[in-house]
Structures are given as structure tokens and as C-alpha cells.
Amino acid sequence: LRNRSIGFCRRVGFTLAGPRNTLRAEDAIVICADPRGGSTWLYEMLSRINGVAGLWEPLHIGQVSHFRKIGFGWRHYIAENESVPAARKAFEDLFQGRCRDPYILHRTSFNSFRDAELLLVKFCRATQLLPWLSREFGFVRRPVHLVRHPCAIVASKIKYGAWDTVRPAFSEQDILSDPLMRPYADELQRINTIEARLAAVWALTNQVALNHPQREQRWLTVSYEGLVSSPVDTLSRVLSDWKLSLDADIEEIILRPSKTTLKSSPIALGEEMAQLSYWQKSLTPSQIRSILDTVEALGVGIYDGGVYPRL
């Protein structure tokens, strides 16, 4: 009962008392990645930036009504030059601290949110929105697009279990109703395995950001593989680009696995480098070939049978 009372008071406090500093939408710090892509680890490290408060998965429409009520789906897409006033207003409220849904604030302390000078926003379902968001808001600090090998993503999703109910094939309605899918209708209609479907979703989401002609100017592309193998250099690169600093030593912060790391994974056992090739043991050769063929057919060619991307 006491814990429920504390939780209720915390929710009411967040609702009634937002940040006391004036926050500009263009100052928001944005991380975009895939589910099981390493964004929690990066988010937890970057949450140690001085004056930052974190917002957790605002596009999780199963938990957050803010975007669901304006018609957003799980991987909502807006073309770069499209005008969508309702979406613009929803993101503006988010980036200025006016969206105070308990779910997006559940990993943030009341004091850090109240005193925030900057908001760090972690998205697992917004990579395809990067061109629109960056044009619409002109962020002061380039968003981070964190990309991880599709075979690693697929292997982790299969092991994690949250995707067990996914159907192997896309329906015709899935394809025709999605502007990202329609150009690849022929390729998508041939998919009939879980691993190929999950790989297709990865490719459709990431190709929007990876193949953009102004990618290097508009956002920072960071690989999970680089973050694991050279964490200090990778994190330092991001912080230098943003002209920000952490409230603790980088060496100390990078040693902590994320809270969503599976206990059986190599990184949880202190075997960081083994984490990068773990998918080669958990997937069959035919699954690996299927995943790589699928992402290449859908326009992403930065990964192959090796571990590291060509960025």
C-alpha cells in the first residue's frame, strides 16, 4: 500500500510540476534505434550528462496515449516534407516537457525532470521519422541514429520472446497500407519466415535514415558494434559533437550493462567482444543468409556476414 501511495504521489507530482526551466524543442537530444539495438545502454550512459532528464519510449503506443490519440501506429512514418500539424504539436509538447505520461517518465527522478536544462529522448520506433523530425525542428545537436547488425537484432528478438506472436508473412493489407512497404511489394510478398520478416522491418525502418543524402549533416550514425568495441571513443565522439560532458568518468560509466540486457548474453558476463559475434552461434547459416539477402533487397548494404558495418 505504501509503494502504491508513493507511486501515485510521484505521478501526480510529475503531472503538476513540469520543468521549471524553459525548454526549447530544438534543444532536445534524440536517440533513435531498433528494439534490442542497444539504445537502453546508450541512453543510460548519456543520462549522466549534466542537467539532463530522460524521456523513455514516447512512441510506445501500447503504453503512451500522447501519440496514439492522434493516430500514430507502432512505426509511424511521415515523409520528410509533409506538413502534419498534429504531429508537430505532439512532438513539440514532448520536447518541451509538456508531455508527462507516467510511462515516459518512469526512469526519471522528479528532481531531475523539474530541474532539467535538456531532455534526452530515447526512441525505438522513430528512425524512419529522422528526416521529418530533423527538418521540422532543426535540432541544435544532431540526433544519434544507433544501428546494429540485423542478424544480431533478429537473434536477440527471437531469444527475448516478445516477438513470439509475429506471423512469418506480411499480409497484402500490411504492404499496401504502408508507404515504406509499397515500393518493395514484390520482395515482401515472398517472405515466409520469422527471421526474414524481422529483417525486413529492420531494413524498411533503417534505410530511410541510412540512405538519406544528407545523413552525415543531419544526424550522427553510430554503430552498436563500435559502441561495444570502442566505447570510450564512440561516446567521446558523441559528446564532443554535442559539446556536452558527463557528470562522471566515462571509463566508469561504460562498465555497466544496460538494465534490459539478458542475463545469459556475453555482455552481461563481461565478455563484450563475444557479444558482437554471438548471433553467428544462435542463428543457422540459412537464417543468416535469409536475413542478409532480405536487407540487401530492401536497400541496406552496410552489413554482410562479418560483424562490423561499412559506414
CSV table of C-alpha atoms in Angstrom, one decimal:
chain,number,residue,atom,x,y,z
A,1,LEU,CA,0.0,0.0,0.0
A,2,ARG,CA,2.8,2.4,0.9
A,3,ASN,CA,4.5,1.7,-2.5
A,4,ARG,CA,1.2,2.4,-4.3
A,5,SER,CA,0.9,5.7,-2.4
A,6,ILE,CA,4.4,6.7,-3.3
A,7,GLY,CA,3.8,5.8,-7.0
A,8,PHE,CA,0.6,7.8,-7.0
A,9,CYS,CA,2.2,10.9,-5.5
A,10,ARG,CA,5.1,10.6,-7.9
A,11,ARG,CA,2.7,10.5,-10.9
A,12,VAL,CA,0.7,13.5,-9.6
A,13,GLY,CA,3.9,15.4,-8.9
A,14,PHE,CA,5.2,14.9,-12.5
A,15,THR,CA,1.8,15.9,-13.9
A,16,LEU,CA,1.5,19.1,-11.9
A,17,ALA,CA,5.1,20.2,-11.8
A,18,GLY,CA,7.0,20.1,-15.1
A,19,PRO,CA,10.5,21.5,-15.8
A,20,ARG,CA,10.9,25.0,-14.2
A,21,ASN,CA,13.4,25.9,-17.0
A,22,THR,CA,12.0,27.0,-20.3
A,23,LEU,CA,12.9,24.2,-22.7
A,24,ARG,CA,13.1,24.7,-26.5
A,25,ALA,CA,12.1,21.9,-28.8
A,26,GLU,CA,15.2,22.3,-30.9
A,27,ASP,CA,17.4,21.6,-27.8
A,28,ALA,CA,16.1,18.1,-27.3
A,29,ILE,CA,18.7,15.3,-27.5
A,30,VAL,CA,17.3,12.4,-29.6
A,31,ILE,CA,18.4,8.8,-29.8
A,32,CYS,CA,16.8,6.6,-32.5
A,33,ALA,CA,17.4,2.9,-32.7
A,34,ASP,CA,15.7,-0.5,-33.1
A,35,PRO,CA,14.2,-2.6,-30.2
A,36,ARG,CA,17.1,-4.8,-29.0
A,37,GLY,CA,19.5,-2.4,-30.7
A,38,GLY,CA,21.5,-1.2,-27.7
A,39,SER,CA,19.7,2.1,-27.1
A,40,THR,CA,19.0,1.4,-23.4
A,41,TRP,CA,22.7,1.1,-22.7
A,42,LEU,CA,23.5,4.3,-24.7
A,43,TYR,CA,20.5,6.1,-23.0
A,44,GLU,CA,21.7,5.1,-19.6
A,45,MET,CA,25.2,6.4,-20.3
A,46,LEU,CA,24.0,9.7,-21.8
A,47,SER,CA,21.6,10.2,-18.9
A,48,ARG,CA,24.7,11.1,-17.0
A,49,ILE,CA,25.1,14.4,-19.0
A,50,ASN,CA,24.9,17.4,-16.6
A,51,GLY,CA,21.5,18.9,-16.5
A,52,VAL,CA,19.7,16.2,-18.5
A,53,ALA,CA,16.4,14.4,-17.8
A,54,GLY,CA,15.5,11.3,-19.8
A,55,LEU,CA,12.2,10.5,-21.6
A,56,TRP,CA,11.6,6.8,-22.2
A,57,GLU,CA,9.9,5.5,-25.4
A,58,PRO,CA,7.2,8.1,-26.2
A,59,LEU,CA,6.2,6.2,-29.3
A,60,HIS,CA,5.3,3.0,-27.4
A,61,ILE,CA,1.6,3.4,-28.2
A,62,GLY,CA,0.7,0.4,-26.1
A,63,GLN,CA,1.7,2.4,-23.0
A,64,VAL,CA,1.6,6.1,-24.1
A,65,SER,CA,-1.6,7.8,-25.3
A,66,HIS,CA,0.1,11.1,-26.4
A,67,PHE,CA,0.8,9.8,-29.9
A,68,ARG,CA,-1.8,7.1,-30.0
A,69,LYS,CA,-4.7,9.6,-29.8
A,70,ILE,CA,-3.5,11.4,-32.9
A,71,GLY,CA,-3.5,8.2,-34.9
A,72,PHE,CA,0.1,7.0,-34.7
A,73,GLY,CA,0.9,3.4,-35.3
A,74,TRP,CA,3.8,1.3,-34.0
A,75,ARG,CA,6.3,2.5,-36.7
A,76,HIS,CA,4.5,5.6,-37.9
A,77,TYR,CA,6.0,7.3,-41.0
A,78,ILE,CA,5.8,10.9,-42.1
A,79,ALA,CA,7.5,11.9,-45.4
A,80,GLU,CA,10.3,14.5,-44.9
A,81,ASN,CA,8.4,17.4,-46.5
A,82,GLU,CA,4.9,16.5,-45.3
A,83,SER,CA,3.1,19.0,-43.1
A,84,VAL,CA,1.3,17.3,-40.2
A,85,PRO,CA,0.3,20.0,-37.7
A,86,ALA,CA,-1.0,17.5,-35.1
A,87,ALA,CA,2.3,15.5,-35.1
A,88,ARG,CA,4.3,18.7,-35.0
A,89,LYS,CA,2.4,19.8,-31.9
A,90,ALA,CA,2.7,16.4,-30.2
A,91,PHE,CA,6.5,16.3,-30.7
A,92,GLU,CA,6.8,20.0,-29.6
A,93,ASP,CA,4.9,19.2,-26.4
A,94,LEU,CA,7.2,16.2,-25.9
A,95,PHE,CA,10.4,18.1,-26.5
A,96,GLN,CA,9.4,21.0,-24.2
A,97,GLY,CA,8.5,18.8,-21.3
A,98,ARG,CA,4.7,19.2,-21.5
A,99,CYS,CA,4.0,15.5,-22.2
A,100,ARG,CA,4.2,14.0,-18.7
A,101,ASP,CA,2.9,10.5,-19.3
A,102,PRO,CA,3.9,8.2,-16.4
A,103,TYR,CA,5.5,5.7,-18.7
A,104,ILE,CA,7.9,8.0,-20.4
A,105,LEU,CA,9.0,9.4,-17.0
A,106,HIS,CA,9.2,6.1,-15.1
A,107,ARG,CA,13.1,6.1,-15.4
A,108,THR,CA,13.5,9.7,-14.4
A,109,SER,CA,13.6,11.2,-11.0
A,110,PHE,CA,11.2,14.0,-10.1
A,111,ASN,CA,14.1,16.4,-9.2
A,112,SER,CA,16.0,15.8,-12.4
A,113,PHE,CA,12.8,16.4,-14.5
A,114,ARG,CA,12.0,19.5,-12.6
A,115,ASP,CA,15.5,20.9,-12.8
A,116,ALA,CA,16.2,19.7,-16.4
A,117,GLU,CA,18.1,22.0,-18.7
A,118,LEU,CA,17.9,19.5,-21.6
A,119,LEU,CA,15.7,16.5,-22.4
A,120,LEU,CA,17.2,13.2,-23.6
A,121,VAL,CA,14.5,11.3,-25.6
A,122,LYS,CA,15.0,7.6,-26.4
A,123,PHE,CA,13.0,6.2,-29.3
A,124,CYS,CA,13.0,2.6,-30.6
A,125,ARG,CA,10.4,3.3,-33.2
A,126,ALA,CA,11.3,6.7,-34.7
A,127,THR,CA,14.3,6.1,-37.0
A,128,GLN,CA,12.0,6.4,-40.1
A,129,LEU,CA,11.0,9.8,-38.8
A,130,LEU,CA,14.5,11.2,-38.6
A,131,PRO,CA,14.3,13.2,-41.9
A,132,TRP,CA,11.0,14.7,-40.9
A,133,LEU,CA,11.9,15.4,-37.3
A,134,SER,CA,15.3,17.0,-38.1
A,135,ARG,CA,13.8,19.2,-40.8
A,136,GLU,CA,10.8,20.2,-38.7
A,137,PHE,CA,12.8,21.1,-35.5
A,138,GLY,CA,16.3,21.9,-36.8
A,139,PHE,CA,17.9,20.3,-33.7
A,140,VAL,CA,20.8,22.1,-32.2
A,141,ARG,CA,22.6,18.8,-31.5
A,142,ARG,CA,22.4,16.1,-34.2
A,143,PRO,CA,20.3,13.2,-33.2
A,144,VAL,CA,22.0,9.8,-32.8
A,145,HIS,CA,21.0,7.0,-35.1
A,146,LEU,CA,22.2,3.9,-33.4
A,147,VAL,CA,22.4,1.0,-35.8
A,148,ARG,CA,23.1,-2.7,-35.0
A,149,HIS,CA,23.7,-5.7,-37.3
A,150,PRO,CA,20.3,-7.0,-38.5
A,151,CYS,CA,21.4,-10.6,-37.7
A,152,ALA,CA,22.1,-9.6,-34.1
A,153,ILE,CA,18.8,-7.7,-33.8
A,154,VAL,CA,16.8,-10.7,-35.2
A,155,ALA,CA,18.6,-13.2,-33.0
A,156,SER,CA,18.0,-11.1,-29.9
A,157,LYS,CA,14.3,-10.6,-30.7
A,158,ILE,CA,13.8,-14.3,-31.2
A,159,LYS,CA,15.6,-15.1,-27.9
A,160,TYR,CA,13.9,-12.3,-26.0
A,161,GLY,CA,10.5,-13.7,-26.6
A,162,ALA,CA,8.4,-10.5,-27.1
A,163,TRP,CA,8.1,-11.2,-30.8
A,164,ASP,CA,6.8,-14.8,-30.5
A,165,THR,CA,3.4,-14.0,-31.8
A,166,VAL,CA,4.7,-12.3,-35.0
A,167,ARG,CA,3.4,-14.0,-38.2
A,168,PRO,CA,6.0,-15.2,-40.7
A,169,ALA,CA,4.4,-13.4,-43.7
A,170,PHE,CA,3.1,-9.9,-44.4
A,171,SER,CA,-0.5,-9.6,-45.4
A,172,GLU,CA,-1.4,-7.8,-48.6
A,173,GLN,CA,-3.1,-5.2,-46.4
A,174,ASP,CA,0.2,-4.7,-44.4
A,175,ILE,CA,2.1,-4.0,-47.6
A,176,LEU,CA,-0.4,-1.8,-49.5
A,177,SER,CA,-1.3,0.4,-46.4
A,178,ASP,CA,2.4,1.2,-45.6
A,179,PRO,CA,4.2,3.8,-47.7
A,180,LEU,CA,7.5,2.3,-46.8
A,181,MET,CA,6.4,-1.2,-47.8
A,182,ARG,CA,4.7,-0.5,-51.1
A,183,PRO,CA,7.8,0.1,-53.2
A,184,TYR,CA,9.1,-3.3,-52.1
A,185,ALA,CA,5.8,-5.2,-52.6
A,186,ASP,CA,7.3,-8.0,-54.7
A,187,GLU,CA,10.1,-8.7,-52.3
A,188,LEU,CA,7.9,-8.6,-49.2
A,189,GLN,CA,5.2,-10.9,-50.6
A,190,ARG,CA,7.9,-13.6,-50.9
A,191,ILE,CA,8.8,-13.5,-47.2
A,192,ASN,CA,7.5,-16.6,-45.3
A,193,THR,CA,9.9,-16.9,-42.2
A,194,ILE,CA,10.0,-15.1,-38.9
A,195,GLU,CA,13.7,-14.2,-39.4
A,196,ALA,CA,13.1,-12.7,-42.9
A,197,ARG,CA,10.1,-10.7,-41.6
A,198,LEU,CA,12.0,-9.3,-38.7
A,199,ALA,CA,14.9,-8.4,-41.0
A,200,ALA,CA,12.5,-6.7,-43.4
A,201,VAL,CA,11.1,-4.5,-40.6
A,202,TRP,CA,14.7,-3.6,-39.7
A,203,ALA,CA,15.6,-2.7,-43.2
A,204,LEU,CA,12.5,-0.7,-44.0
A,205,THR,CA,13.0,1.4,-40.9
A,206,ASN,CA,16.7,1.9,-41.2
A,207,GLN,CA,17.0,2.5,-44.9
A,208,VAL,CA,15.2,5.8,-44.6
A,209,ALA,CA,18.0,7.2,-42.4
A,210,LEU,CA,21.0,5.3,-43.8
A,211,ASN,CA,20.3,6.2,-47.4
A,212,HIS,CA,19.4,9.8,-46.9
A,213,PRO,CA,21.6,12.1,-49.0
A,214,GLN,CA,22.2,14.5,-46.0
A,215,ARG,CA,22.7,11.8,-43.4
A,216,GLU,CA,26.1,13.0,-42.3
A,217,GLN,CA,24.9,16.6,-41.9
A,218,ARG,CA,21.6,15.9,-40.2
A,219,TRP,CA,22.3,13.1,-37.7
A,220,LEU,CA,25.1,11.0,-36.2
A,221,THR,CA,25.2,7.4,-37.3
A,222,VAL,CA,26.7,5.3,-34.5
A,223,SER,CA,27.1,1.5,-34.7
A,224,TYR,CA,26.4,-0.7,-31.7
A,225,GLU,CA,29.5,-2.7,-32.8
A,226,GLY,CA,31.6,0.5,-32.4
A,227,LEU,CA,30.0,1.3,-29.1
A,228,VAL,CA,30.9,-2.2,-27.7
A,229,SER,CA,34.4,-2.4,-29.2
A,230,SER,CA,35.5,1.2,-28.6
A,231,PRO,CA,33.0,2.6,-26.1
A,232,VAL,CA,35.2,5.5,-24.9
A,233,ASP,CA,36.0,6.7,-28.4
A,234,THR,CA,32.4,6.3,-29.5
A,235,LEU,CA,30.9,8.1,-26.5
A,236,SER,CA,33.5,10.8,-26.6
A,237,ARG,CA,32.7,11.4,-30.3
A,238,VAL,CA,29.0,11.9,-29.5
A,239,LEU,CA,29.7,14.2,-26.5
A,240,SER,CA,32.2,16.2,-28.5
A,241,ASP,CA,29.7,16.7,-31.3
A,242,TRP,CA,27.1,17.9,-28.8
A,243,LYS,CA,29.7,20.0,-26.8
A,244,LEU,CA,28.4,18.4,-23.6
A,245,SER,CA,30.0,16.4,-20.7
A,246,LEU,CA,29.1,13.7,-18.3
A,247,ASP,CA,28.8,14.1,-14.5
A,248,ALA,CA,31.2,11.1,-14.0
A,249,ASP,CA,34.2,9.4,-15.6
A,250,ILE,CA,33.4,7.7,-19.0
A,251,GLU,CA,35.5,4.7,-18.0
A,252,GLU,CA,33.3,4.0,-15.0
A,253,ILE,CA,30.0,4.5,-16.8
A,254,ILE,CA,30.7,2.2,-19.8
A,255,LEU,CA,31.3,-0.8,-17.5
A,256,ARG,CA,27.6,-1.1,-16.5
A,257,PRO,CA,25.5,-3.3,-18.7
A,258,SER,CA,22.0,-1.9,-19.5
A,259,LYS,CA,19.0,-2.9,-17.4
A,260,THR,CA,17.5,-4.7,-20.4
A,261,THR,CA,20.5,-6.9,-21.1
A,262,LEU,CA,19.6,-10.6,-21.0
A,263,LYS,CA,21.5,-12.3,-18.1
A,264,SER,CA,22.7,-15.1,-20.4
A,265,SER,CA,24.2,-12.7,-23.0
A,266,PRO,CA,28.0,-12.4,-23.2
A,267,ILE,CA,28.0,-8.7,-22.4
A,268,ALA,CA,26.2,-9.4,-19.1
A,269,LEU,CA,29.0,-11.9,-18.3
A,270,GLY,CA,31.8,-9.3,-19.0
A,271,GLU,CA,32.6,-10.8,-22.5
A,272,GLU,CA,31.9,-7.6,-24.5
A,273,MET,CA,33.7,-8.7,-27.7
A,274,ALA,CA,31.9,-12.1,-27.8
A,275,GLN,CA,28.6,-10.2,-27.8
A,276,LEU,CA,29.3,-8.9,-31.3
A,277,SER,CA,29.5,-12.4,-32.9
A,278,TYR,CA,27.0,-14.1,-30.6
A,279,TRP,CA,24.4,-14.1,-33.4
A,280,GLN,CA,26.7,-16.3,-35.5
A,281,LYS,CA,26.2,-19.1,-33.0
A,282,SER,CA,22.5,-18.5,-32.3
A,283,LEU,CA,21.3,-18.4,-36.0
A,284,THR,CA,21.7,-21.2,-38.6
A,285,PRO,CA,23.7,-20.4,-41.8
A,286,SER,CA,20.4,-20.5,-43.8
A,287,GLN,CA,18.8,-18.0,-41.3
A,288,ILE,CA,21.8,-15.7,-41.7
A,289,ARG,CA,21.7,-15.9,-45.4
A,290,SER,CA,18.0,-15.1,-45.4
A,291,ILE,CA,18.4,-12.1,-43.2
A,292,LEU,CA,21.3,-10.6,-45.2
A,293,ASP,CA,19.5,-11.3,-48.6
A,294,THR,CA,16.4,-9.6,-47.2
A,295,VAL,CA,18.0,-6.4,-46.0
A,296,GLU,CA,20.0,-6.1,-49.2
A,297,ALA,CA,16.9,-6.5,-51.3
A,298,LEU,CA,15.3,-3.7,-49.3
A,299,GLY,CA,18.1,-1.2,-49.8
A,300,VAL,CA,20.5,-1.6,-46.9
A,301,GLY,CA,24.0,-2.8,-47.8
A,302,ILE,CA,26.2,-1.7,-44.9
A,303,TYR,CA,26.3,-5.1,-43.2
A,304,ASP,CA,27.3,-8.5,-44.5
A,305,GLY,CA,28.4,-11.8,-42.9
A,306,GLY,CA,31.0,-10.1,-40.8
A,307,VAL,CA,30.4,-8.2,-37.6
A,308,TYR,CA,31.2,-4.5,-38.4
A,309,PRO,CA,29.2,-2.1,-40.7
A,310,ARG,CA,30.6,-0.2,-43.6
A,311,LEU,CA,29.7,3.4,-42.6
